[in-house]
Short mmCIF file of C-alpha atoms and ligand atoms in Angstrom, two decimals:
data_model
loop_
_atom_site.label_atom_id
_atom_site.label_comp_id
_atom_site.label_asym_id
_atom_site.label_seq_id
_atom_site.Cartn_x
_atom_site.Cartn_y
_atom_site.Cartn_z
CA MET A 1 -20.54 -34.11 -11.83
CA ASN A 2 -18.21 -31.72 -12.17
CA ASP A 3 -18.74 -27.72 -12.28
CA ASP A 4 -15.75 -26.18 -11.55
CA SER A 5 -14.85 -23.44 -13.94
CA PRO A 6 -11.74 -23.96 -16.27
CA LEU A 7 -9.19 -21.72 -14.48
CA LEU A 8 -9.96 -23.66 -11.02
CA ALA A 9 -9.38 -26.67 -12.71
CA GLU A 10 -6.39 -25.69 -13.51
CA ILE A 11 -5.46 -24.05 -10.38
CA LYS A 12 -6.40 -27.67 -8.88
CA ARG A 13 -4.22 -29.37 -11.82
CA LEU A 14 -1.20 -27.39 -10.66
CA ILE A 15 -1.97 -27.46 -6.75
CA GLU A 16 -1.70 -31.17 -6.96
CA THR A 17 1.21 -31.64 -9.75
CA ALA A 18 3.44 -29.21 -7.61
CA GLY A 19 2.16 -29.04 -4.37
CA PRO A 20 0.86 -26.07 -2.25
CA MET A 21 0.46 -22.64 -4.55
CA PRO A 22 1.70 -19.38 -2.98
CA VAL A 23 -0.64 -16.69 -2.79
CA TRP A 24 1.15 -14.23 -5.17
CA ARG A 25 1.03 -17.30 -7.69
CA TYR A 26 -2.85 -18.12 -7.54
CA MET A 27 -3.50 -13.88 -7.70
CA GLU A 28 -1.33 -14.10 -11.02
CA LEU A 29 -3.09 -16.38 -12.76
CA CYS A 30 -6.46 -15.32 -11.18
CA LEU A 31 -6.07 -11.71 -12.51
CA ALA A 32 -3.74 -12.30 -15.66
CA HIS A 33 -4.16 -15.80 -16.71
CA PRO A 34 -3.85 -15.25 -20.59
CA GLU A 35 -7.28 -16.50 -21.26
CA TYR A 36 -9.08 -16.75 -17.93
CA GLY A 37 -7.24 -14.20 -16.24
CA TYR A 38 -9.99 -11.13 -14.94
CA TYR A 39 -7.51 -8.44 -16.52
CA VAL A 40 -7.65 -10.09 -19.33
CA SER A 41 -11.54 -10.95 -20.42
CA ARG A 42 -13.63 -8.05 -19.47
CA ASP A 43 -14.00 -4.44 -18.49
CA PRO A 44 -15.02 -4.27 -14.55
CA LEU A 45 -15.32 -0.43 -14.20
CA GLY A 46 -18.75 1.59 -13.58
CA ARG A 47 -21.49 0.44 -12.06
CA GLU A 48 -22.57 -2.63 -13.73
CA GLY A 49 -19.46 -4.09 -13.15
CA ASP A 50 -17.20 -4.90 -10.31
CA PHE A 51 -16.25 -1.27 -8.83
CA THR A 52 -16.04 2.19 -9.72
CA THR A 53 -12.97 4.40 -9.39
CA SER A 54 -12.10 7.63 -8.76
CA PRO A 55 -11.67 9.12 -12.87
CA GLU A 56 -15.28 6.92 -13.15
CA ILE A 57 -16.87 9.63 -10.41
CA SER A 58 -16.10 12.47 -11.80
CA GLN A 59 -14.28 14.42 -14.96
CA MET A 60 -13.01 16.82 -12.04
CA PHE A 61 -10.08 13.82 -11.26
CA GLY A 62 -8.58 13.71 -14.55
CA GLU A 63 -8.63 17.40 -15.36
CA LEU A 64 -7.02 17.86 -11.97
CA ILE A 65 -4.42 15.07 -13.20
CA GLY A 66 -3.91 17.20 -16.14
CA LEU A 67 -3.03 20.25 -14.11
CA TRP A 68 -0.56 18.37 -12.27
CA THR A 69 0.74 17.59 -15.20
CA ALA A 70 1.17 20.61 -16.23
CA SER A 71 3.06 21.79 -12.97
CA VAL A 72 5.64 18.58 -13.94
CA TRP A 73 6.53 20.06 -17.49
CA LYS A 74 6.92 23.84 -16.61
CA ALA A 75 9.90 21.84 -13.63
CA VAL A 76 11.70 19.76 -16.19
CA GLY A 77 11.63 22.53 -18.30
CA GLU A 78 9.01 22.53 -20.88
CA PRO A 79 10.56 19.74 -23.04
CA GLY A 80 9.86 19.70 -26.99
CA VAL A 81 8.56 16.07 -26.43
CA LEU A 82 7.12 14.82 -23.13
CA ARG A 83 6.07 11.01 -22.38
CA LEU A 84 2.94 11.34 -20.86
CA ILE A 85 2.80 7.48 -19.73
CA GLU A 86 -0.67 6.12 -18.14
CA ILE A 87 -0.23 2.17 -16.31
CA GLY A 88 -3.47 0.58 -16.31
CA PRO A 89 -5.50 3.10 -18.06
CA GLY A 90 -9.04 1.53 -17.34
CA ARG A 91 -11.76 3.18 -19.92
CA GLY A 92 -8.85 5.87 -20.76
CA THR A 93 -11.27 8.52 -18.94
CA MET A 94 -8.24 9.74 -16.99
CA ILE A 95 -6.48 10.52 -19.62
CA ALA A 96 -8.90 12.14 -21.86
CA ASP A 97 -10.01 14.38 -19.07
CA ALA A 98 -6.46 15.40 -18.22
CA LEU A 99 -5.52 16.18 -22.05
CA ARG A 100 -8.68 18.08 -22.88
CA ALA A 101 -8.09 19.81 -19.34
CA LEU A 102 -4.44 20.52 -20.93
CA ARG A 103 -5.10 21.82 -24.29
CA VAL A 104 -5.76 25.35 -22.70
CA LEU A 105 -1.92 25.28 -22.87
CA PRO A 106 -0.97 24.81 -26.19
CA PRO A 107 2.72 24.66 -25.87
CA LEU A 108 2.13 21.79 -23.62
CA TYR A 109 -0.55 20.04 -25.50
CA GLN A 110 1.51 20.01 -28.93
CA SER A 111 4.57 18.74 -26.91
CA LEU A 112 2.99 15.36 -25.48
CA SER A 113 3.14 11.99 -26.62
CA VAL A 114 0.49 9.83 -24.91
CA HIS A 115 1.41 6.15 -24.22
CA LEU A 116 -1.14 3.74 -22.35
CA VAL A 117 0.47 0.61 -20.50
CA GLU A 118 -2.86 -1.79 -20.60
CA ILE A 119 -2.75 -6.14 -20.93
CA ASN A 120 -6.56 -6.08 -21.17
CA PRO A 121 -7.89 -6.19 -24.93
CA VAL A 122 -11.36 -5.23 -23.72
CA LEU A 123 -10.47 -2.29 -21.95
CA ARG A 124 -7.78 -0.80 -24.77
CA ALA A 125 -10.60 -1.50 -27.07
CA LYS A 126 -12.41 1.28 -24.86
CA GLN A 127 -9.58 3.51 -24.47
CA GLN A 128 -9.21 3.48 -28.32
CA ALA A 129 -12.83 5.03 -28.77
CA THR A 130 -12.75 7.22 -25.98
CA LEU A 131 -9.46 8.55 -26.94
CA ALA A 132 -10.84 8.54 -31.15
CA GLY A 133 -9.51 11.94 -32.44
CA ILE A 134 -6.65 12.49 -30.50
CA ARG A 135 -3.16 12.09 -32.23
CA ASN A 136 0.08 10.28 -31.20
CA VAL A 137 -1.38 8.02 -28.77
CA HIS A 138 0.13 4.66 -28.39
CA TRP A 139 -0.44 1.61 -26.82
CA HIS A 140 2.48 -1.03 -24.75
CA GLU A 141 1.68 -4.38 -23.37
CA ASP A 142 4.88 -3.49 -21.28
CA PHE A 143 5.93 -0.24 -19.49
CA ALA A 144 9.74 -1.04 -20.57
CA GLU A 145 8.13 -0.70 -24.52
CA VAL A 146 7.75 3.25 -23.96
CA PRO A 147 10.43 5.13 -25.87
CA GLU A 148 12.86 7.20 -23.86
CA GLY A 149 12.41 10.50 -22.73
CA PRO A 150 11.32 13.35 -19.83
CA ALA A 151 8.08 11.40 -18.54
CA VAL A 152 5.55 12.11 -16.40
CA VAL A 153 3.99 8.64 -15.79
CA LEU A 154 0.28 8.33 -13.91
CA ALA A 155 -1.26 5.09 -11.91
CA ASN A 156 -4.04 5.04 -10.30
CA GLU A 157 -5.59 1.96 -8.65
CA TYR A 158 -2.92 0.02 -10.51
CA PHE A 159 -0.29 -1.51 -7.63
CA ASP A 160 -3.10 -2.66 -5.97
CA VAL A 161 -3.66 -5.31 -8.41
CA LEU A 162 -0.21 -6.24 -8.49
CA PRO A 163 0.31 -9.80 -7.06
CA ILE A 164 1.15 -9.95 -2.85
CA HIS A 165 3.27 -12.58 -1.43
CA GLN A 166 1.83 -13.08 2.04
CA ALA A 167 3.91 -14.89 4.81
CA VAL A 168 1.96 -16.16 8.19
CA LYS A 169 4.40 -15.91 11.77
CA ARG A 170 5.05 -19.15 13.43
CA ASP A 171 6.89 -19.73 16.43
CA GLY A 172 10.49 -20.85 14.34
CA GLY A 173 9.72 -17.78 12.07
CA TRP A 174 7.06 -16.87 8.82
CA HIS A 175 6.43 -19.10 6.28
CA GLU A 176 4.58 -18.72 2.92
CA ARG A 177 0.88 -18.31 2.96
CA VAL A 178 -0.30 -20.62 0.51
CA ILE A 179 -3.42 -22.25 -1.07
CA GLU A 180 -4.69 -25.90 -0.80
CA ILE A 181 -7.25 -27.94 -1.93
CA SER A 182 -9.14 -29.15 1.01
CA ALA A 183 -10.65 -32.81 2.11
CA SER A 184 -13.89 -31.89 0.25
CA GLY A 185 -11.98 -30.04 -2.34
CA ASP A 186 -12.14 -26.79 -2.07
CA LEU A 187 -9.45 -24.54 -2.06
CA VAL A 188 -7.99 -23.22 1.22
CA PHE A 189 -5.21 -21.20 2.90
CA GLY A 190 -2.74 -22.89 4.35
CA VAL A 191 0.93 -22.61 5.38
CA ALA A 192 4.03 -23.43 3.38
CA ASP A 193 5.94 -26.67 5.57
CA ASP A 194 9.44 -24.72 5.56
CA PRO A 195 10.03 -20.81 7.21
CA ILE A 196 11.58 -18.48 4.87
CA PRO A 197 15.03 -18.19 5.51
CA ARG A 198 16.81 -15.41 7.02
CA PHE A 199 12.96 -13.32 6.66
CA GLU A 200 13.06 -11.59 9.33
CA VAL A 201 15.76 -9.75 9.25
CA LEU A 202 14.90 -7.67 6.04
CA LEU A 203 11.35 -6.96 8.73
CA PRO A 204 10.51 -3.26 9.84
CA PRO A 205 10.96 -3.75 13.84
CA LEU A 206 7.00 -2.95 14.77
CA VAL A 207 6.32 -6.24 12.26
CA GLN A 208 9.32 -8.87 13.68
CA MET A 209 7.97 -8.27 17.05
CA ALA A 210 4.39 -9.12 16.12
CA PRO A 211 2.58 -12.42 17.65
CA ALA A 212 2.50 -16.01 16.06
CA GLY A 213 -0.06 -16.09 13.59
CA THR A 214 0.55 -12.20 12.33
CA VAL A 215 0.18 -11.66 8.45
CA PHE A 216 2.45 -10.18 6.97
CA GLU A 217 2.46 -8.95 2.79
CA TRP A 218 4.41 -7.43 0.16
CA ARG A 219 5.29 -6.91 -3.36
CA PRO A 220 7.81 -7.69 -5.42
CA ASP A 221 9.82 -3.77 -5.61
CA ASN A 222 10.01 -4.80 -10.30
CA GLU A 223 7.85 -2.40 -10.76
CA ILE A 224 8.30 0.63 -8.97
CA MET A 225 12.40 0.03 -9.36
CA ALA A 226 11.77 0.32 -13.41
CA ILE A 227 9.07 3.64 -13.16
CA ALA A 228 12.19 5.06 -10.83
CA ALA A 229 15.20 4.11 -13.04
CA ARG A 230 14.01 5.51 -15.71
CA LEU A 231 12.95 8.72 -14.13
CA ARG A 232 16.08 9.51 -12.48
CA ASP A 233 17.92 8.16 -15.97
CA GLN A 234 15.82 10.43 -18.30
CA GLY A 235 13.89 13.57 -15.87
CA GLY A 236 9.98 13.47 -14.97
CA ALA A 237 8.18 12.47 -11.92
CA ALA A 238 5.21 9.77 -11.59
CA LEU A 239 1.93 9.85 -9.64
CA ILE A 240 0.34 7.00 -8.07
CA ILE A 241 -2.41 6.99 -6.27
CA ASP A 242 -3.94 4.37 -4.84
CA TYR A 243 -5.57 2.92 -1.64
CA GLY A 244 -3.22 1.67 1.01
CA HIS A 245 -0.97 2.59 4.03
CA VAL A 246 1.65 5.17 5.10
CA ARG A 247 3.48 2.84 7.20
CA SER A 248 4.68 -0.68 6.39
CA ASP A 249 2.87 -2.65 9.25
CA VAL A 250 1.45 -6.17 9.72
CA GLY A 251 -2.14 -7.54 8.30
CA ASP A 252 -4.30 -9.12 5.85
CA THR A 253 -5.36 -7.13 3.20
CA PHE A 254 -5.59 -9.86 0.55
CA GLN A 255 -9.42 -9.14 -0.51
CA ALA A 256 -11.58 -10.03 -3.99
CA ILE A 257 -14.58 -7.74 -5.28
CA ALA A 258 -17.83 -8.26 -7.24
CA ARG A 259 -20.41 -6.31 -7.50
CA HIS A 260 -19.39 -3.60 -5.65
CA SER A 261 -19.16 -5.98 -2.36
CA PHE A 262 -16.25 -7.82 -0.49
CA ALA A 263 -16.10 -11.42 -1.74
CA ASP A 264 -14.24 -14.64 -0.79
CA PRO A 265 -10.95 -14.48 -2.43
CA LEU A 266 -11.06 -18.18 -3.34
CA GLN A 267 -14.10 -18.18 -4.23
CA HIS A 268 -14.82 -17.87 -8.30
CA PRO A 269 -10.79 -17.45 -9.41
CA GLY A 270 -10.76 -15.20 -12.59
CA GLY A 271 -14.32 -14.09 -11.91
CA ALA A 272 -13.28 -11.16 -9.29
CA ASP A 273 -11.29 -8.73 -8.96
CA LEU A 274 -8.29 -9.84 -6.33
CA THR A 275 -6.26 -6.64 -4.72
CA ALA A 276 -4.56 -6.18 -1.61
CA HIS A 277 -3.35 -2.32 -0.14
CA VAL A 278 -0.56 -0.94 -1.13
CA ASP A 279 1.97 -0.41 1.23
CA PHE A 280 3.36 3.17 0.12
CA GLN A 281 6.52 3.24 2.90
CA ALA A 282 7.72 -0.11 1.27
CA LEU A 283 7.43 1.79 -2.32
CA GLY A 284 8.88 5.02 -1.72
CA ARG A 285 11.51 3.04 -0.01
CA ALA A 286 12.08 1.27 -3.39
CA ALA A 287 12.03 4.53 -5.24
CA GLU A 288 14.87 5.90 -3.12
CA THR A 289 16.80 3.26 -3.26
CA ILE A 290 17.04 3.32 -7.29
CA GLY A 291 18.32 7.25 -6.22
CA ALA A 292 14.90 8.87 -7.67
CA ARG A 293 13.21 11.24 -5.04
CA ILE A 294 10.04 11.03 -3.61
CA HIS A 295 7.08 13.20 -2.31
CA GLY A 296 4.66 12.68 0.16
CA PRO A 297 2.39 10.46 0.39
CA VAL A 298 -0.26 12.70 1.09
CA THR A 299 -3.88 11.36 1.78
CA GLN A 300 -6.23 11.84 -1.81
CA GLY A 301 -8.22 14.20 -0.42
CA GLU A 302 -5.22 16.75 0.68
CA PHE A 303 -4.23 16.60 -2.91
CA LEU A 304 -7.23 16.75 -4.44
CA LYS A 305 -7.93 20.26 -2.38
CA ARG A 306 -4.65 21.30 -3.12
CA LEU A 307 -4.77 21.14 -6.35
CA GLY A 308 -8.26 23.06 -6.23
CA ILE A 309 -11.08 20.45 -6.26
CA GLU A 310 -13.69 22.40 -4.16
CA THR A 311 -12.96 25.53 -6.43
CA ARG A 312 -13.60 23.86 -9.63
CA ALA A 313 -16.98 21.96 -8.95
CA LEU A 314 -18.07 25.70 -7.46
CA SER A 315 -17.40 26.38 -11.18
CA LEU A 316 -19.23 23.54 -12.76
CA MET A 317 -22.67 23.86 -10.43
CA ALA A 318 -22.81 27.65 -11.14
CA LYS A 319 -23.14 26.32 -14.80
CA ALA A 320 -25.10 22.97 -13.98
CA SER A 321 -28.93 22.05 -13.32
CA ALA A 322 -29.68 21.43 -9.38
CA GLN A 323 -29.97 17.47 -10.29
CA VAL A 324 -25.91 18.01 -11.69
CA SER A 325 -25.46 20.88 -9.00
CA GLU A 326 -26.32 17.24 -6.31
CA ASP A 327 -24.28 14.91 -8.63
CA ILE A 328 -21.13 17.10 -8.40
CA ALA A 329 -21.26 17.90 -4.51
CA GLY A 330 -21.58 13.72 -4.25
CA ALA A 331 -18.50 13.39 -6.48
CA LEU A 332 -16.82 15.66 -4.49
CA LYS A 333 -17.30 14.57 -0.95
CA ARG A 334 -16.69 10.75 -2.24
CA LEU A 335 -13.58 11.79 -3.79
CA THR A 336 -11.69 13.91 -0.87
CA GLY A 337 -14.08 12.39 2.16
CA GLU A 338 -13.07 10.95 5.31
CA GLY A 339 -16.44 9.04 6.32
CA ARG A 340 -18.14 5.93 5.05
CA GLY A 341 -17.70 5.41 1.14
CA GLY A 342 -15.38 8.77 1.03
CA MET A 343 -11.89 8.11 -0.54
CA GLY A 344 -10.45 11.00 0.67
CA ALA A 345 -8.56 9.79 3.43
CA MET A 346 -8.26 5.87 2.60
CA PHE A 347 -6.45 6.83 -0.85
CA LYS A 348 -2.89 8.26 -0.88
CA VAL A 349 -0.86 9.59 -3.61
CA ILE A 350 3.35 9.93 -3.51
CA GLY A 351 4.83 11.31 -6.53
CA VAL A 352 8.33 9.88 -7.54
CA SER A 353 10.68 12.44 -9.37
CA ASP A 354 14.14 12.56 -10.85
CA PRO A 355 16.41 14.05 -7.95
CA SER A 356 17.00 17.81 -9.01
CA ILE A 357 13.09 17.80 -8.78
CA THR A 358 13.17 18.77 -5.10
CA SER A 359 9.06 19.24 -4.58
CA LEU A 360 5.88 18.74 -6.79
CA VAL A 361 2.94 20.81 -6.27
CA ALA A 362 0.18 19.48 -3.79
CA LEU A 363 2.84 16.47 -2.72
CA SER A 364 5.02 19.16 -0.59
CA ASP A 365 6.20 18.53 2.55
CA ASP A 366 3.40 20.12 4.39
CA ALA A 367 1.15 18.00 2.99
CA GLU A 368 3.57 14.99 3.88
CA ARG A 369 3.08 15.71 7.70
CA ALA A 370 -0.81 16.10 7.46
CA ALA A 371 -0.73 12.63 6.15
CA GLU A 372 1.84 11.45 8.79
CA GLY A 373 -1.17 10.64 11.03
CA GLN A 374 -3.66 9.17 8.67
CA LYS A 375 -2.86 5.41 8.61
CA ALA A 376 -5.56 3.28 6.80
C1 SAM B 401 -8.65 -1.01 -10.84
S1 SAM B 401 -8.51 -0.73 -13.14
C2 SAM B 401 -7.95 0.77 -12.59
C3 SAM B 401 -8.54 1.49 -13.76
C4 SAM B 401 -8.09 2.93 -14.16
N1 SAM B 401 -6.44 3.63 -13.76
C5 SAM B 401 -8.83 3.87 -13.45
O1 SAM B 401 -8.52 4.36 -12.88
O2 SAM B 401 -10.56 3.97 -13.84
C6 SAM B 401 -6.72 -1.60 -13.35
C7 SAM B 401 -6.20 -1.13 -14.49
O3 SAM B 401 -5.04 -2.15 -14.60
C8 SAM B 401 -5.00 -3.14 -15.75
N2 SAM B 401 -3.83 -3.75 -15.61
C9 SAM B 401 -4.00 -5.18 -14.67
N3 SAM B 401 -2.64 -5.77 -14.42
C10 SAM B 401 -1.99 -5.08 -15.45
C11 SAM B 401 -0.31 -5.37 -16.05
N4 SAM B 401 -0.02 -6.19 -15.25
N5 SAM B 401 -0.25 -4.27 -16.83
C12 SAM B 401 -0.70 -3.46 -17.59
N6 SAM B 401 -2.24 -3.11 -17.40
C13 SAM B 401 -2.42 -3.60 -16.15
C14 SAM B 401 -6.09 -3.49 -15.77
O4 SAM B 401 -7.12 -3.63 -17.26
C15 SAM B 401 -6.85 -2.37 -15.82
O5 SAM B 401 -6.93 -1.38 -16.78
#
């Protein structure tokens, strides 16, 4: 009896018909297949789900993002309408915490028009519940649908789910990494027969010199370029937070996460989150090519400390029971810590703005230097 899931059966059929499938296409189908894709069919967040993100760890995260948003509003001249856009907002927790923090600034709060870009109907319903009662919130399938105007764009753990290409170095050049069907009927990694033409010349020197067998991965630049072009033309700034490295480098970071553990990315397509680390140097380069200015990257720990997370934790702890105080201290450690389980060094933060904004709060040059030595 064939017990392949519907998505596995479809992927095998596509490989049998069209030949080995590039990693990016596999990742795209697993995450966003209109019927069986991981991100169109479930809420993957939280203890009961597959992974936990920073906004779900503590309200402090979203509150500080609210504070950062206020600093951009000032930097763009306190416009009458500011588009507050979040791409991939999960359960809406971060934006709800940010908006609560921003209520103390009525002129800013009243200027906000909130735009959530989300493809997942299950999460969209959760966002609607989380934000019930807040006026002026709009949902979109695509970033390009958001109306014009100065904007703050937020994306936490969004870029890591965008499909990656992988190439493997062979003696004669770099070959696209693909997924094939083994003799026993399982999905396995392979490489395309022909090298990618003239691929070598596009690579950073460090990567060009890598030995045979090395994997190099990259994402198409269209998403970051669309954000950068909007900010360049209409003003504002974006904050991109994710796990990744500050310099482009070799390595295979393609991974599956299910039930809070790493899993085999080729097992259970559509049943696990598939991600890859974000190359912040490549993101920054793409944004600068479009004519936007970049700020950072800095580590998440540095960014949150610069925004005052330690003071905020102390003020919350002062009003809390012993048990809740302990939870707040634990959340602070997890969000900013650099050791095992800490997100403070593994996660990086980069700002992208229209070129007239010369500095962004918590992402200044000093912080940039601090991040220099910290490669994931
Ligand atoms: C890893 S979750 C992060 C959620 C949230 N930002 C947080 O930190 O809790 C990724 C988010 O991106 C959304 N998403 C995935 N692919 C997307 C796409 N192509 N366009 C818009 N949203 C997408 C998911 O549904 C989810 O809301």
